[in-house]
DNA sequence: TGATGTTCTTGATAAATGTCAATTGTTTTT
DNA sequence: AAAAACAATTGACATTTATCAAGAACATCA
């Protein structure tokens, strides 16, 4: 599965074979069966996780026991609990596999080492961080600005690859609406089509 | 106003006087009167903006002409349109002053120079970026998980300094609810108190 | 192939929030 | 100080979304 990671890096920057060997040696391959947890609320979390194959979701559980999906991650995405990683505090997110998945884990310590040793990798990571920062800003804007239906249509438009792979009730949770509401939105949209 | 910036840096890290002189020489002092724009949708945006004094808001305008406030910024905060800065595309945000304000502007180019020249500054910026990344994740979680009232109470709890300074209808816009709804939420909360 | 659990849909109803319009209160400007 | 502009409140009503309950559709797996 390490070729997936190599291809990913190559698509974003250019590093030497030697540099990749270093990176490779610090990667832990982790396989997850569908429904298995990568991380549970309360755990400590020390990794950057790159997805070679599969699909995961990160979510929090509120006082009423309801799950709220904060993000999905598929091939060539990163996931983890950034807050917990940076602070050392117990995780507030749960992350589990929606499909059988293969990940690469890199401890934050090793990750920092790689960034120091391989400037191109560091650059790449900075760019990714910036992009996801902007993506988060856009998601905030969407959440406060648009109706449930608009948000759903935008999600379909922007993330068709994810929309096709994850169960509908998780999309509802991601959008902050009930599964019933999403079902009705789809139903009405379909009617309008015809 | 540069002492404010110096104090801010000192509170986060430690840099030499010489380093600060370099930084200082690259800062542009910008004064804004209340209601004046720092940035308008469509403008190009090249700066990192640090607020020495005052209060600003960033917002977008939807197709119906409604403003949606995405963030507030007061003393010792940074603001700007990160997406536009990184991409070079025209800004999609408007930023204006809620009070008479004094900012320091640093062009992205100079900013990068400073980060290279002054490692401690670079570290500081990284930490800030990470923290606001996490703050954004929390805001997303809040937006999809909690009711209007819960979000308002959390806002009061987490940002009393801002809540006291900005008009109520902007808080409503920040929370993604109508001004009337916020007024009613406050009213009901007040009744419950007594 | 059943049997089981999960997911999705649908209906009835309740609750939350938005919209429009009028009114009052508060700042700003002249 | 008066006028004008802006901000907040309130009421009546519409719309959106949530909740609860039931059943249908689908997937999983023993």
Tab-separated table of C-alpha atoms (C1' of nucleotides) in Angstrom:
chain	number	residue	atom	x	y	z
A	1	UNK	CA	0.000	0.000	0.000
A	2	UNK	CA	2.966	2.281	0.249
A	3	UNK	CA	2.859	2.937	-3.507
A	4	UNK	CA	-0.403	4.788	-2.952
A	5	UNK	CA	1.427	7.111	-0.605
A	6	UNK	CA	4.346	7.464	-2.963
A	7	UNK	CA	1.980	8.317	-5.845
A	8	UNK	CA	0.213	10.817	-3.643
A	9	UNK	CA	3.450	12.564	-2.742
A	10	UNK	CA	4.597	12.521	-6.351
A	11	UNK	CA	1.374	14.146	-7.453
A	12	UNK	CA	2.032	17.042	-5.097
A	13	UNK	CA	5.771	17.516	-5.014
A	14	UNK	CA	8.966	15.785	-5.860
A	15	UNK	CA	11.171	13.963	-3.388
A	16	UNK	CA	14.150	11.652	-3.790
A	17	UNK	CA	13.966	7.887	-3.445
A	18	UNK	CA	16.201	8.180	-0.412
A	19	UNK	CA	13.827	10.616	1.223
A	20	UNK	CA	10.926	8.292	0.538
A	21	UNK	CA	12.820	5.414	2.089
A	22	UNK	CA	13.142	7.467	5.253
A	23	UNK	CA	9.452	8.283	5.254
A	24	UNK	CA	8.542	4.695	4.512
A	25	UNK	CA	10.580	3.420	7.413
A	26	UNK	CA	8.527	5.593	9.772
A	27	UNK	CA	5.128	4.526	8.482
A	28	UNK	CA	3.007	2.036	10.374
A	29	UNK	CA	0.560	0.135	8.183
A	30	UNK	CA	-2.801	-0.232	9.853
A	31	UNK	CA	-5.689	-2.266	8.517
A	32	UNK	CA	-9.210	-1.701	9.717
A	33	UNK	CA	-12.259	-3.823	9.159
A	34	UNK	CA	-15.550	-2.121	8.481
A	35	UNK	CA	-17.017	-0.697	11.731
A	36	UNK	CA	-13.696	-0.955	13.539
A	37	UNK	CA	-12.478	2.066	15.455
A	38	UNK	CA	-9.312	3.906	14.612
A	39	UNK	CA	-9.859	6.157	17.602
A	40	UNK	CA	-12.402	6.471	20.376
A	41	UNK	CA	-13.332	9.440	22.492
A	42	UNK	CA	-11.109	9.481	25.544
A	43	UNK	CA	-8.187	7.707	23.881
A	44	UNK	CA	-4.897	9.451	23.461
A	45	UNK	CA	-3.954	10.078	19.863
A	46	UNK	CA	-0.435	10.472	18.576
A	47	UNK	CA	-0.631	9.971	14.817
A	48	UNK	CA	-1.076	11.507	11.441
A	49	UNK	CA	-3.150	9.013	9.471
A	50	UNK	CA	-3.062	8.752	5.691
A	51	UNK	CA	-5.686	6.658	3.958
A	52	UNK	CA	-4.403	4.322	1.237
A	53	UNK	CA	-7.684	2.524	0.812
A	54	UNK	CA	-11.140	2.666	2.280
A	55	UNK	CA	-13.386	5.186	3.912
A	56	UNK	CA	-13.608	6.559	7.453
A	57	UNK	CA	-15.663	9.006	9.391
A	58	UNK	CA	-14.911	11.208	12.368
A	59	UNK	CA	-17.726	12.118	14.714
A	60	UNK	CA	-18.551	13.346	18.172
A	61	UNK	CA	-21.341	12.203	20.447
A	62	UNK	CA	-23.468	14.768	22.266
A	63	UNK	CA	-25.019	14.513	25.734
A	64	UNK	CA	-28.132	12.910	24.233
A	65	UNK	CA	-26.031	10.200	22.638
A	66	UNK	CA	-26.476	11.523	19.111
A	67	UNK	CA	-23.553	11.208	16.694
A	68	UNK	CA	-22.464	14.262	14.731
A	69	UNK	CA	-20.219	13.500	11.799
A	70	UNK	CA	-17.540	16.146	11.364
A	71	UNK	CA	-15.663	14.671	8.458
A	72	UNK	CA	-15.293	11.833	6.023
A	73	UNK	CA	-11.979	10.612	4.692
A	74	UNK	CA	-11.231	8.384	1.722
A	75	UNK	CA	-8.141	7.398	-0.279
A	76	UNK	CA	-5.494	10.123	-0.311
A	77	UNK	CA	-7.039	11.995	2.585
A	78	UNK	CA	-5.616	12.501	6.046
A	79	UNK	CA	-7.521	12.025	9.237
A	80	UNK	CA	-7.062	12.113	12.992
A	81	UNK	CA	-7.922	14.257	15.977
A	82	UNK	CA	-5.797	17.334	15.546
A	83	UNK	CA	-6.830	18.914	18.835
A	84	UNK	CA	-5.884	15.818	20.798
A	85	UNK	CA	-2.655	15.402	18.855
A	86	UNK	CA	-1.518	18.946	19.586
A	87	UNK	CA	-2.657	19.183	23.170
A	88	UNK	CA	-1.997	15.665	24.368
A	89	UNK	CA	-5.474	15.668	25.901
A	90	UNK	CA	-7.850	12.726	25.446
A	91	UNK	CA	-9.571	12.658	22.090
A	92	UNK	CA	-13.049	14.114	21.746
A	93	UNK	CA	-13.615	12.481	18.383
A	94	UNK	CA	-14.445	8.947	17.409
A	95	UNK	CA	-13.097	7.739	14.105
A	96	UNK	CA	-14.208	4.477	12.568
A	97	UNK	CA	-14.093	2.657	9.276
A	98	UNK	CA	-17.086	2.762	6.960
A	99	UNK	CA	-15.375	0.225	4.701
A	100	UNK	CA	-12.457	-2.146	5.190
A	101	UNK	CA	-9.526	0.257	5.051
A	102	UNK	CA	-5.770	0.481	4.958
A	103	UNK	CA	-4.016	3.423	6.565
A	104	UNK	CA	-0.504	4.612	7.184
A	105	UNK	CA	0.140	5.979	10.638
A	106	UNK	CA	3.023	8.278	11.400
A	107	UNK	CA	3.603	9.417	14.955
A	108	UNK	CA	3.658	13.171	15.357
A	109	UNK	CA	7.255	12.954	16.515
A	110	UNK	CA	8.326	11.128	13.375
A	111	UNK	CA	6.156	13.410	11.318
A	112	UNK	CA	8.040	16.422	12.616
A	113	UNK	CA	11.310	14.671	11.915
A	114	UNK	CA	10.270	14.036	8.328
A	115	UNK	CA	9.242	17.656	7.904
A	116	UNK	CA	12.676	18.749	9.093
A	117	UNK	CA	14.590	16.235	6.995
A	118	UNK	CA	12.559	16.579	3.824
A	119	UNK	CA	11.748	20.225	3.053
A	120	UNK	CA	9.577	19.292	0.063
A	121	UNK	CA	7.440	17.119	2.330
A	122	UNK	CA	7.169	19.972	4.787
A	123	UNK	CA	6.053	22.311	2.010
A	124	UNK	CA	3.500	19.803	0.851
A	125	UNK	CA	2.066	19.436	4.320
A	126	UNK	CA	1.869	23.185	4.734
A	127	UNK	CA	-0.052	23.478	1.513
A	128	UNK	CA	-2.452	20.743	2.570
A	129	UNK	CA	-2.953	22.372	5.946
A	130	UNK	CA	-3.705	25.696	4.314
A	131	UNK	CA	-6.147	24.134	1.907
A	132	UNK	CA	-8.032	22.315	4.589
A	133	UNK	CA	-8.067	25.483	6.638
A	134	UNK	CA	-9.817	27.235	3.778
A	135	UNK	CA	-12.111	24.254	3.270
A	136	UNK	CA	-13.131	24.492	6.917
A	137	UNK	CA	-13.826	28.199	6.555
A	138	UNK	CA	-16.037	27.409	3.600
A	139	UNK	CA	-17.857	24.759	5.537
A	140	UNK	CA	-18.535	27.203	8.359
A	141	UNK	CA	-19.843	29.701	5.868
A	142	UNK	CA	-22.071	27.081	4.295
A	143	UNK	CA	-23.433	25.932	7.643
A	144	UNK	CA	-24.500	29.407	8.728
A	145	UNK	CA	-25.655	30.606	5.315
A	146	UNK	CA	-27.531	27.944	3.455
A	147	UNK	CA	-30.619	25.803	3.919
A	148	UNK	CA	-30.450	22.068	4.474
A	149	UNK	CA	-31.299	21.445	0.835
A	150	UNK	CA	-28.678	23.858	-0.505
A	151	UNK	CA	-26.054	22.295	1.725
A	152	UNK	CA	-26.989	18.844	0.521
A	153	UNK	CA	-26.825	19.839	-3.136
A	154	UNK	CA	-23.444	21.495	-2.559
A	155	UNK	CA	-22.184	18.389	-0.845
A	156	UNK	CA	-23.252	16.251	-3.805
A	157	UNK	CA	-21.561	18.684	-6.157
A	158	UNK	CA	-18.324	19.069	-4.196
A	159	UNK	CA	-17.877	15.529	-2.900
A	160	UNK	CA	-19.617	13.104	-5.240
A	161	UNK	CA	-16.922	10.522	-4.530
A	162	UNK	CA	-17.850	10.545	-0.851
A	163	UNK	CA	-21.580	10.996	-1.342
A	164	UNK	CA	-21.712	7.742	-3.275
A	165	UNK	CA	-19.933	5.709	-0.650
A	166	UNK	CA	-21.349	6.630	2.698
A	167	UNK	CA	-24.787	5.813	4.106
A	168	UNK	CA	-27.335	8.531	3.853
A	169	UNK	CA	-27.902	8.948	7.560
A	170	UNK	CA	-24.239	9.810	7.986
A	171	UNK	CA	-24.534	12.483	5.331
A	172	UNK	CA	-27.504	13.855	7.241
A	173	UNK	CA	-25.405	13.897	10.377
A	174	UNK	CA	-22.581	15.619	8.484
A	175	UNK	CA	-24.993	18.288	7.300
A	176	UNK	CA	-26.488	18.730	10.754
A	177	UNK	CA	-29.979	17.537	9.847
A	178	UNK	CA	-32.048	14.471	10.757
A	179	UNK	CA	-32.038	11.418	8.476
A	180	UNK	CA	-35.763	11.869	7.892
A	181	UNK	CA	-35.277	15.414	6.686
A	182	UNK	CA	-32.573	14.337	4.253
A	183	UNK	CA	-34.791	11.579	2.941
A	184	UNK	CA	-37.560	14.112	2.309
A	185	UNK	CA	-35.226	16.568	0.650
A	186	UNK	CA	-34.099	13.881	-1.773
A	187	UNK	CA	-37.651	12.834	-2.404
A	188	UNK	CA	-38.761	16.365	-3.236
A	189	UNK	CA	-35.756	17.034	-5.408
A	190	UNK	CA	-36.510	13.853	-7.359
A	191	UNK	CA	-40.115	14.916	-7.853
A	192	UNK	CA	-39.042	18.293	-9.197
A	193	UNK	CA	-36.784	16.543	-11.697
A	194	UNK	CA	-39.651	14.736	-13.323
B	1	UNK	CA	0.931	50.861	18.153
B	2	UNK	CA	3.876	48.614	17.478
B	3	UNK	CA	4.305	47.956	21.210
B	4	UNK	CA	1.032	46.065	21.129
B	5	UNK	CA	2.526	43.746	18.532
B	6	UNK	CA	5.766	43.443	20.464
B	7	UNK	CA	3.869	42.581	23.646
B	8	UNK	CA	1.825	40.047	21.731
B	9	UNK	CA	4.926	38.351	20.376
B	10	UNK	CA	6.588	38.418	23.782
B	11	UNK	CA	3.575	36.749	25.323
B	12	UNK	CA	3.921	33.845	22.913
B	13	UNK	CA	7.624	33.448	22.296
B	14	UNK	CA	10.892	35.231	22.681
B	15	UNK	CA	12.678	37.065	19.888
B	16	UNK	CA	15.647	39.425	19.861
B	17	UNK	CA	15.353	43.185	19.547
B	18	UNK	CA	17.146	42.936	16.231
B	19	UNK	CA	14.593	40.459	14.954
B	20	UNK	CA	11.787	42.704	16.044
B	21	UNK	CA	13.384	45.624	14.227
B	22	UNK	CA	13.288	43.577	11.050
B	23	UNK	CA	9.639	42.691	11.585
B	24	UNK	CA	8.791	46.271	12.457
B	25	UNK	CA	10.377	47.571	9.281
B	26	UNK	CA	8.043	45.349	7.251
B	27	UNK	CA	4.840	46.379	9.022
B	28	UNK	CA	2.454	48.831	7.459
B	29	UNK	CA	0.314	50.698	9.969
B	30	UNK	CA	-3.275	51.000	8.793
B	31	UNK	CA	-5.954	53.016	10.535
B	32	UNK	CA	-9.602	52.364	9.857
B	33	UNK	CA	-12.568	54.451	10.850
B	34	UNK	CA	-15.693	52.665	11.990
B	35	UNK	CA	-17.583	51.221	8.992
B	36	UNK	CA	-14.585	51.545	6.728
B	37	UNK	CA	-13.608	48.535	4.632
B	38	UNK	CA	-10.331	46.751	5.032
B	39	UNK	CA	-11.264	44.499	2.143
B	40	UNK	CA	-14.168	44.136	-0.238
B	41	UNK	CA	-15.355	41.143	-2.188
B	42	UNK	CA	-13.591	41.131	-5.526
B	43	UNK	CA	-10.484	42.956	-4.298
B	44	UNK	CA	-7.138	41.255	-4.343
B	45	UNK	CA	-5.685	40.662	-0.922
B	46	UNK	CA	-2.011	40.327	-0.156
B	47	UNK	CA	-1.665	40.817	3.592
B	48	UNK	CA	-1.608	39.290	6.987
B	49	UNK	CA	-3.416	41.762	9.232
B	50	UNK	CA	-2.789	42.035	12.965
B	51	UNK	CA	-5.181	44.102	15.059
B	52	UNK	CA	-3.555	46.447	17.568
B	53	UNK	CA	-6.744	48.210	18.477
B	54	UNK	CA	-10.385	48.004	17.510
B	55	UNK	CA	-12.789	45.431	16.199
B	56	UNK	CA	-13.506	44.067	12.742
B	57	UNK	CA	-15.778	41.577	11.123
B	58	UNK	CA	-15.438	39.382	8.065
B	59	UNK	CA	-18.539	38.422	6.141
B	60	UNK	CA	-19.847	37.185	2.847
B	61	UNK	CA	-22.944	38.275	0.997
B	62	UNK	CA	-25.269	35.664	-0.499
B	63	UNK	CA	-27.316	35.902	-3.703
B	64	UNK	CA	-30.219	37.434	-1.775
B	65	UNK	CA	-27.950	40.198	-0.510
B	66	UNK	CA	-27.859	38.878	3.052
B	67	UNK	CA	-24.616	39.258	5.019
B	68	UNK	CA	-23.205	36.204	6.815
B	69	UNK	CA	-20.571	37.000	9.399
B	70	UNK	CA	-17.825	34.406	9.434
B	71	UNK	CA	-15.567	35.919	12.046
B	72	UNK	CA	-14.889	38.775	14.395
B	73	UNK	CA	-11.431	40.033	15.242
B	74	UNK	CA	-10.300	42.280	18.085
B	75	UNK	CA	-6.974	43.313	19.616
B	76	UNK	CA	-4.289	40.639	19.255
B	77	UNK	CA	-6.215	38.731	16.616
B	78	UNK	CA	-5.301	38.252	12.981
B	79	UNK	CA	-7.667	38.694	10.103
B	80	UNK	CA	-7.758	38.594	6.314
B	81	UNK	CA	-8.995	36.417	3.497
B	82	UNK	CA	-6.772	33.387	3.609
B	83	UNK	CA	-8.254	31.773	0.504
B	84	UNK	CA	-7.632	34.887	-1.581
B	85	UNK	CA	-4.168	35.359	-0.112
B	86	UNK	CA	-3.088	31.838	-0.998
B	87	UNK	CA	-4.728	31.565	-4.395
B	88	UNK	CA	-4.305	35.106	-5.667
B	89	UNK	CA	-7.969	35.037	-6.683
B	90	UNK	CA	-10.302	37.940	-5.903
B	91	UNK	CA	-11.523	37.999	-2.321
B	92	UNK	CA	-14.893	36.489	-1.485
B	93	UNK	CA	-15.002	38.112	1.920
B	94	UNK	CA	-15.724	41.630	3.019
B	95	UNK	CA	-13.940	42.873	6.085
B	96	UNK	CA	-14.874	46.118	7.756
B	97	UNK	CA	-14.295	47.943	10.998
B	98	UNK	CA	-16.941	47.801	13.719
B	99	UNK	CA	-14.953	50.365	15.706
B	100	UNK	CA	-12.168	52.778	14.833
B	101	UNK	CA	-9.222	50.439	14.532
B	102	UNK	CA	-5.478	50.266	14.074
B	103	UNK	CA	-3.941	47.339	12.228
B	104	UNK	CA	-0.550	46.197	11.113
B	105	UNK	CA	-0.372	44.837	7.600
B	106	UNK	CA	2.410	42.568	6.427
B	107	UNK	CA	2.483	41.429	2.833
B	108	UNK	CA	2.534	37.676	2.431
B	109	UNK	CA	5.933	37.948	0.773
B	110	UNK	CA	7.403	39.807	3.720
B	111	UNK	CA	5.601	37.485	6.066
B	112	UNK	CA	7.321	34.504	4.515
B	113	UNK	CA	10.633	36.321	4.739
B	114	UNK	CA	10.100	36.938	8.439
B	115	UNK	CA	9.211	33.301	9.006
B	116	UNK	CA	12.439	32.264	7.336
B	117	UNK	CA	14.600	34.805	9.141
B	118	UNK	CA	13.055	34.453	12.569
B	119	UNK	CA	12.420	30.804	13.458
B	120	UNK	CA	10.699	31.710	16.723
B	121	UNK	CA	8.231	33.822	14.786
B	122	UNK	CA	7.648	30.969	12.397
B	123	UNK	CA	6.981	28.616	15.310
B	124	UNK	CA	4.574	31.096	16.818
B	125	UNK	CA	2.649	31.428	13.590
B	126	UNK	CA	2.455	27.673	13.218
B	127	UNK	CA	1.031	27.355	16.682
B	128	UNK	CA	-1.533	30.052	15.977
B	129	UNK	CA	-2.502	28.414	12.709
B	130	UNK	CA	-2.959	25.068	14.428
B	131	UNK	CA	-5.051	26.611	17.161
B	132	UNK	CA	-7.335	28.397	14.781
B	133	UNK	CA	-7.611	25.226	12.761
B	134	UNK	CA	-8.912	23.448	15.830
B	135	UNK	CA	-11.148	26.393	16.669
B	136	UNK	CA	-12.682	26.131	13.211
B	137	UNK	CA	-13.262	22.417	13.655
B	138	UNK	CA	-15.033	23.170	16.906
B	139	UNK	CA	-17.148	25.794	15.258
B	140	UNK	CA	-18.192	23.343	12.564
B	141	UNK	CA	-19.080	20.821	15.208
B	142	UNK	CA	-21.108	23.407	17.084
B	143	UNK	CA	-22.944	24.539	13.975
B	144	UNK	CA	-24.110	21.048	13.036
B	145	UNK	CA	-24.744	19.820	16.578
B	146	UNK	CA	-26.368	22.464	18.710
B	147	UNK	CA	-29.506	24.542	18.722
B	148	UNK	CA	-29.486	28.271	18.135
B	149	UNK	CA	-29.817	28.887	21.859
B	150	UNK	CA	-26.986	26.532	22.805
B	151	UNK	CA	-24.739	28.140	20.210
B	152	UNK	CA	-25.543	31.580	21.531
B	153	UNK	CA	-24.827	30.597	25.137
B	154	UNK	CA	-21.546	29.011	24.089
B	155	UNK	CA	-20.610	32.126	22.193
B	156	UNK	CA	-21.266	34.257	25.275
B	157	UNK	CA	-19.199	31.867	27.361
B	158	UNK	CA	-16.288	31.533	24.959
B	159	UNK	CA	-16.098	35.071	23.610
B	160	UNK	CA	-17.533	37.472	26.166
B	161	UNK	CA	-15.006	40.089	25.078
B	162	UNK	CA	-16.454	40.041	21.573
B	163	UNK	CA	-20.070	39.526	22.588
B	164	UNK	CA	-19.989	42.793	24.516
B	165	UNK	CA	-18.627	44.844	21.670
B	166	UNK	CA	-20.506	43.879	18.566
B	167	UNK	CA	-24.112	44.637	17.655
B	168	UNK	CA	-26.586	41.890	18.264
B	169	UNK	CA	-27.659	41.442	14.675
B	170	UNK	CA	-24.063	40.654	13.745
B	171	UNK	CA	-23.940	37.991	16.415
B	172	UNK	CA	-27.137	36.559	14.954
B	173	UNK	CA	-25.514	36.539	11.542
B	174	UNK	CA	-22.409	34.870	13.012
B	175	UNK	CA	-24.583	32.161	14.538
B	176	UNK	CA	-26.549	31.696	11.352
B	177	UNK	CA	-29.908	32.821	12.754
B	178	UNK	CA	-32.154	35.812	12.148
B	179	UNK	CA	-31.864	38.890	14.398
B	180	UNK	CA	-35.460	38.351	15.517
B	181	UNK	CA	-34.720	34.830	16.657
B	182	UNK	CA	-31.717	35.972	18.661
B	183	UNK	CA	-33.774	38.690	20.283
B	184	UNK	CA	-36.358	36.094	21.321
B	185	UNK	CA	-33.740	33.707	22.625
B	186	UNK	CA	-32.320	36.443	24.833
B	187	UNK	CA	-35.756	37.407	26.001
B	188	UNK	CA	-36.662	33.855	26.991
B	189	UNK	CA	-33.335	33.271	28.703
B	190	UNK	CA	-33.846	36.439	30.708
B	191	UNK	CA	-37.321	35.310	31.791
B	192	UNK	CA	-35.977	31.972	32.951
B	193	UNK	CA	-33.395	33.774	35.074
B	194	UNK	CA	-36.023	35.567	37.120
C	1	DT	C1'	-31.851	-19.327	2.427
C	2	DG	C1'	-33.529	-17.602	6.329
C	3	DA	C1'	-32.815	-14.640	10.025
C	4	DT	C1'	-31.164	-10.471	11.784
C	5	DG	C1'	-29.868	-6.017	11.908
C	6	DT	C1'	-29.466	-1.850	9.610
C	7	DT	C1'	-30.980	1.808	6.554
C	8	DC	C1'	-34.348	4.357	4.269
C	9	DT	C1'	-38.940	6.039	3.708
C	10	DT	C1'	-43.394	7.885	4.979
C	11	DG	C1'	-47.078	9.914	7.867
C	12	DA	C1'	-48.691	12.647	11.718
C	13	DT	C1'	-47.544	16.037	14.721
C	14	DA	C1'	-44.642	19.247	17.443
C	15	DA	C1'	-41.032	22.484	17.890
C	16	DA	C1'	-37.795	25.734	16.114
C	17	DT	C1'	-36.799	29.275	13.232
C	18	DG	C1'	-37.784	32.634	9.471
C	19	DT	C1'	-40.380	36.491	7.421
C	20	DC	C1'	-42.883	40.656	7.319
C	21	DA	C1'	-44.551	44.667	9.452
C	22	DA	C1'	-45.036	47.856	13.043
C	23	DT	C1'	-43.053	50.043	17.173
C	24	DT	C1'	-39.832	51.488	20.295
C	25	DG	C1'	-35.240	52.489	21.655
C	26	DT	C1'	-30.641	54.098	20.669
C	27	DT	C1'	-26.867	56.466	18.088
C	28	DT	C1'	-25.196	59.559	14.937
C	29	DT	C1'	-25.273	63.599	12.424
C	30	DT	C1'	-26.292	68.182	11.459
D	1	DA	C1'	-31.847	69.677	20.256
D	2	DA	C1'	-34.052	67.891	16.298
D	3	DA	C1'	-33.804	64.943	12.528
D	4	DA	C1'	-32.268	60.984	10.479
D	5	DA	C1'	-30.352	56.568	10.499
D	6	DC	C1'	-29.753	52.422	12.694
D	7	DA	C1'	-30.751	48.591	16.066
D	8	DA	C1'	-33.659	45.873	18.859
D	9	DT	C1'	-38.137	44.185	20.114
D	10	DT	C1'	-42.684	42.278	19.482
D	11	DG	C1'	-46.713	40.110	17.206
D	12	DA	C1'	-48.871	37.324	13.637
D	13	DC	C1'	-48.068	33.971	10.633
D	14	DA	C1'	-45.433	30.833	7.302
D	15	DT	C1'	-41.896	27.637	6.585
D	16	DT	C1'	-38.497	24.514	7.837
D	17	DT	C1'	-36.930	20.978	10.468
D	18	DA	C1'	-37.283	17.560	14.332
D	19	DT	C1'	-39.481	13.792	16.611
D	20	DC	C1'	-41.850	9.593	17.083
D	21	DA	C1'	-43.692	5.546	15.198
D	22	DA	C1'	-44.371	2.213	11.737
D	23	DG	C1'	-43.234	-0.295	7.833
D	24	DA	C1'	-40.493	-1.330	3.576
D	25	DA	C1'	-36.108	-2.133	1.446
D	26	DC	C1'	-31.631	-3.702	1.717
D	27	DA	C1'	-27.495	-5.952	3.323
D	28	DT	C1'	-24.995	-9.329	6.134
D	29	DC	C1'	-23.873	-13.484	7.661
D	30	DA	C1'	-24.385	-17.864	9.832
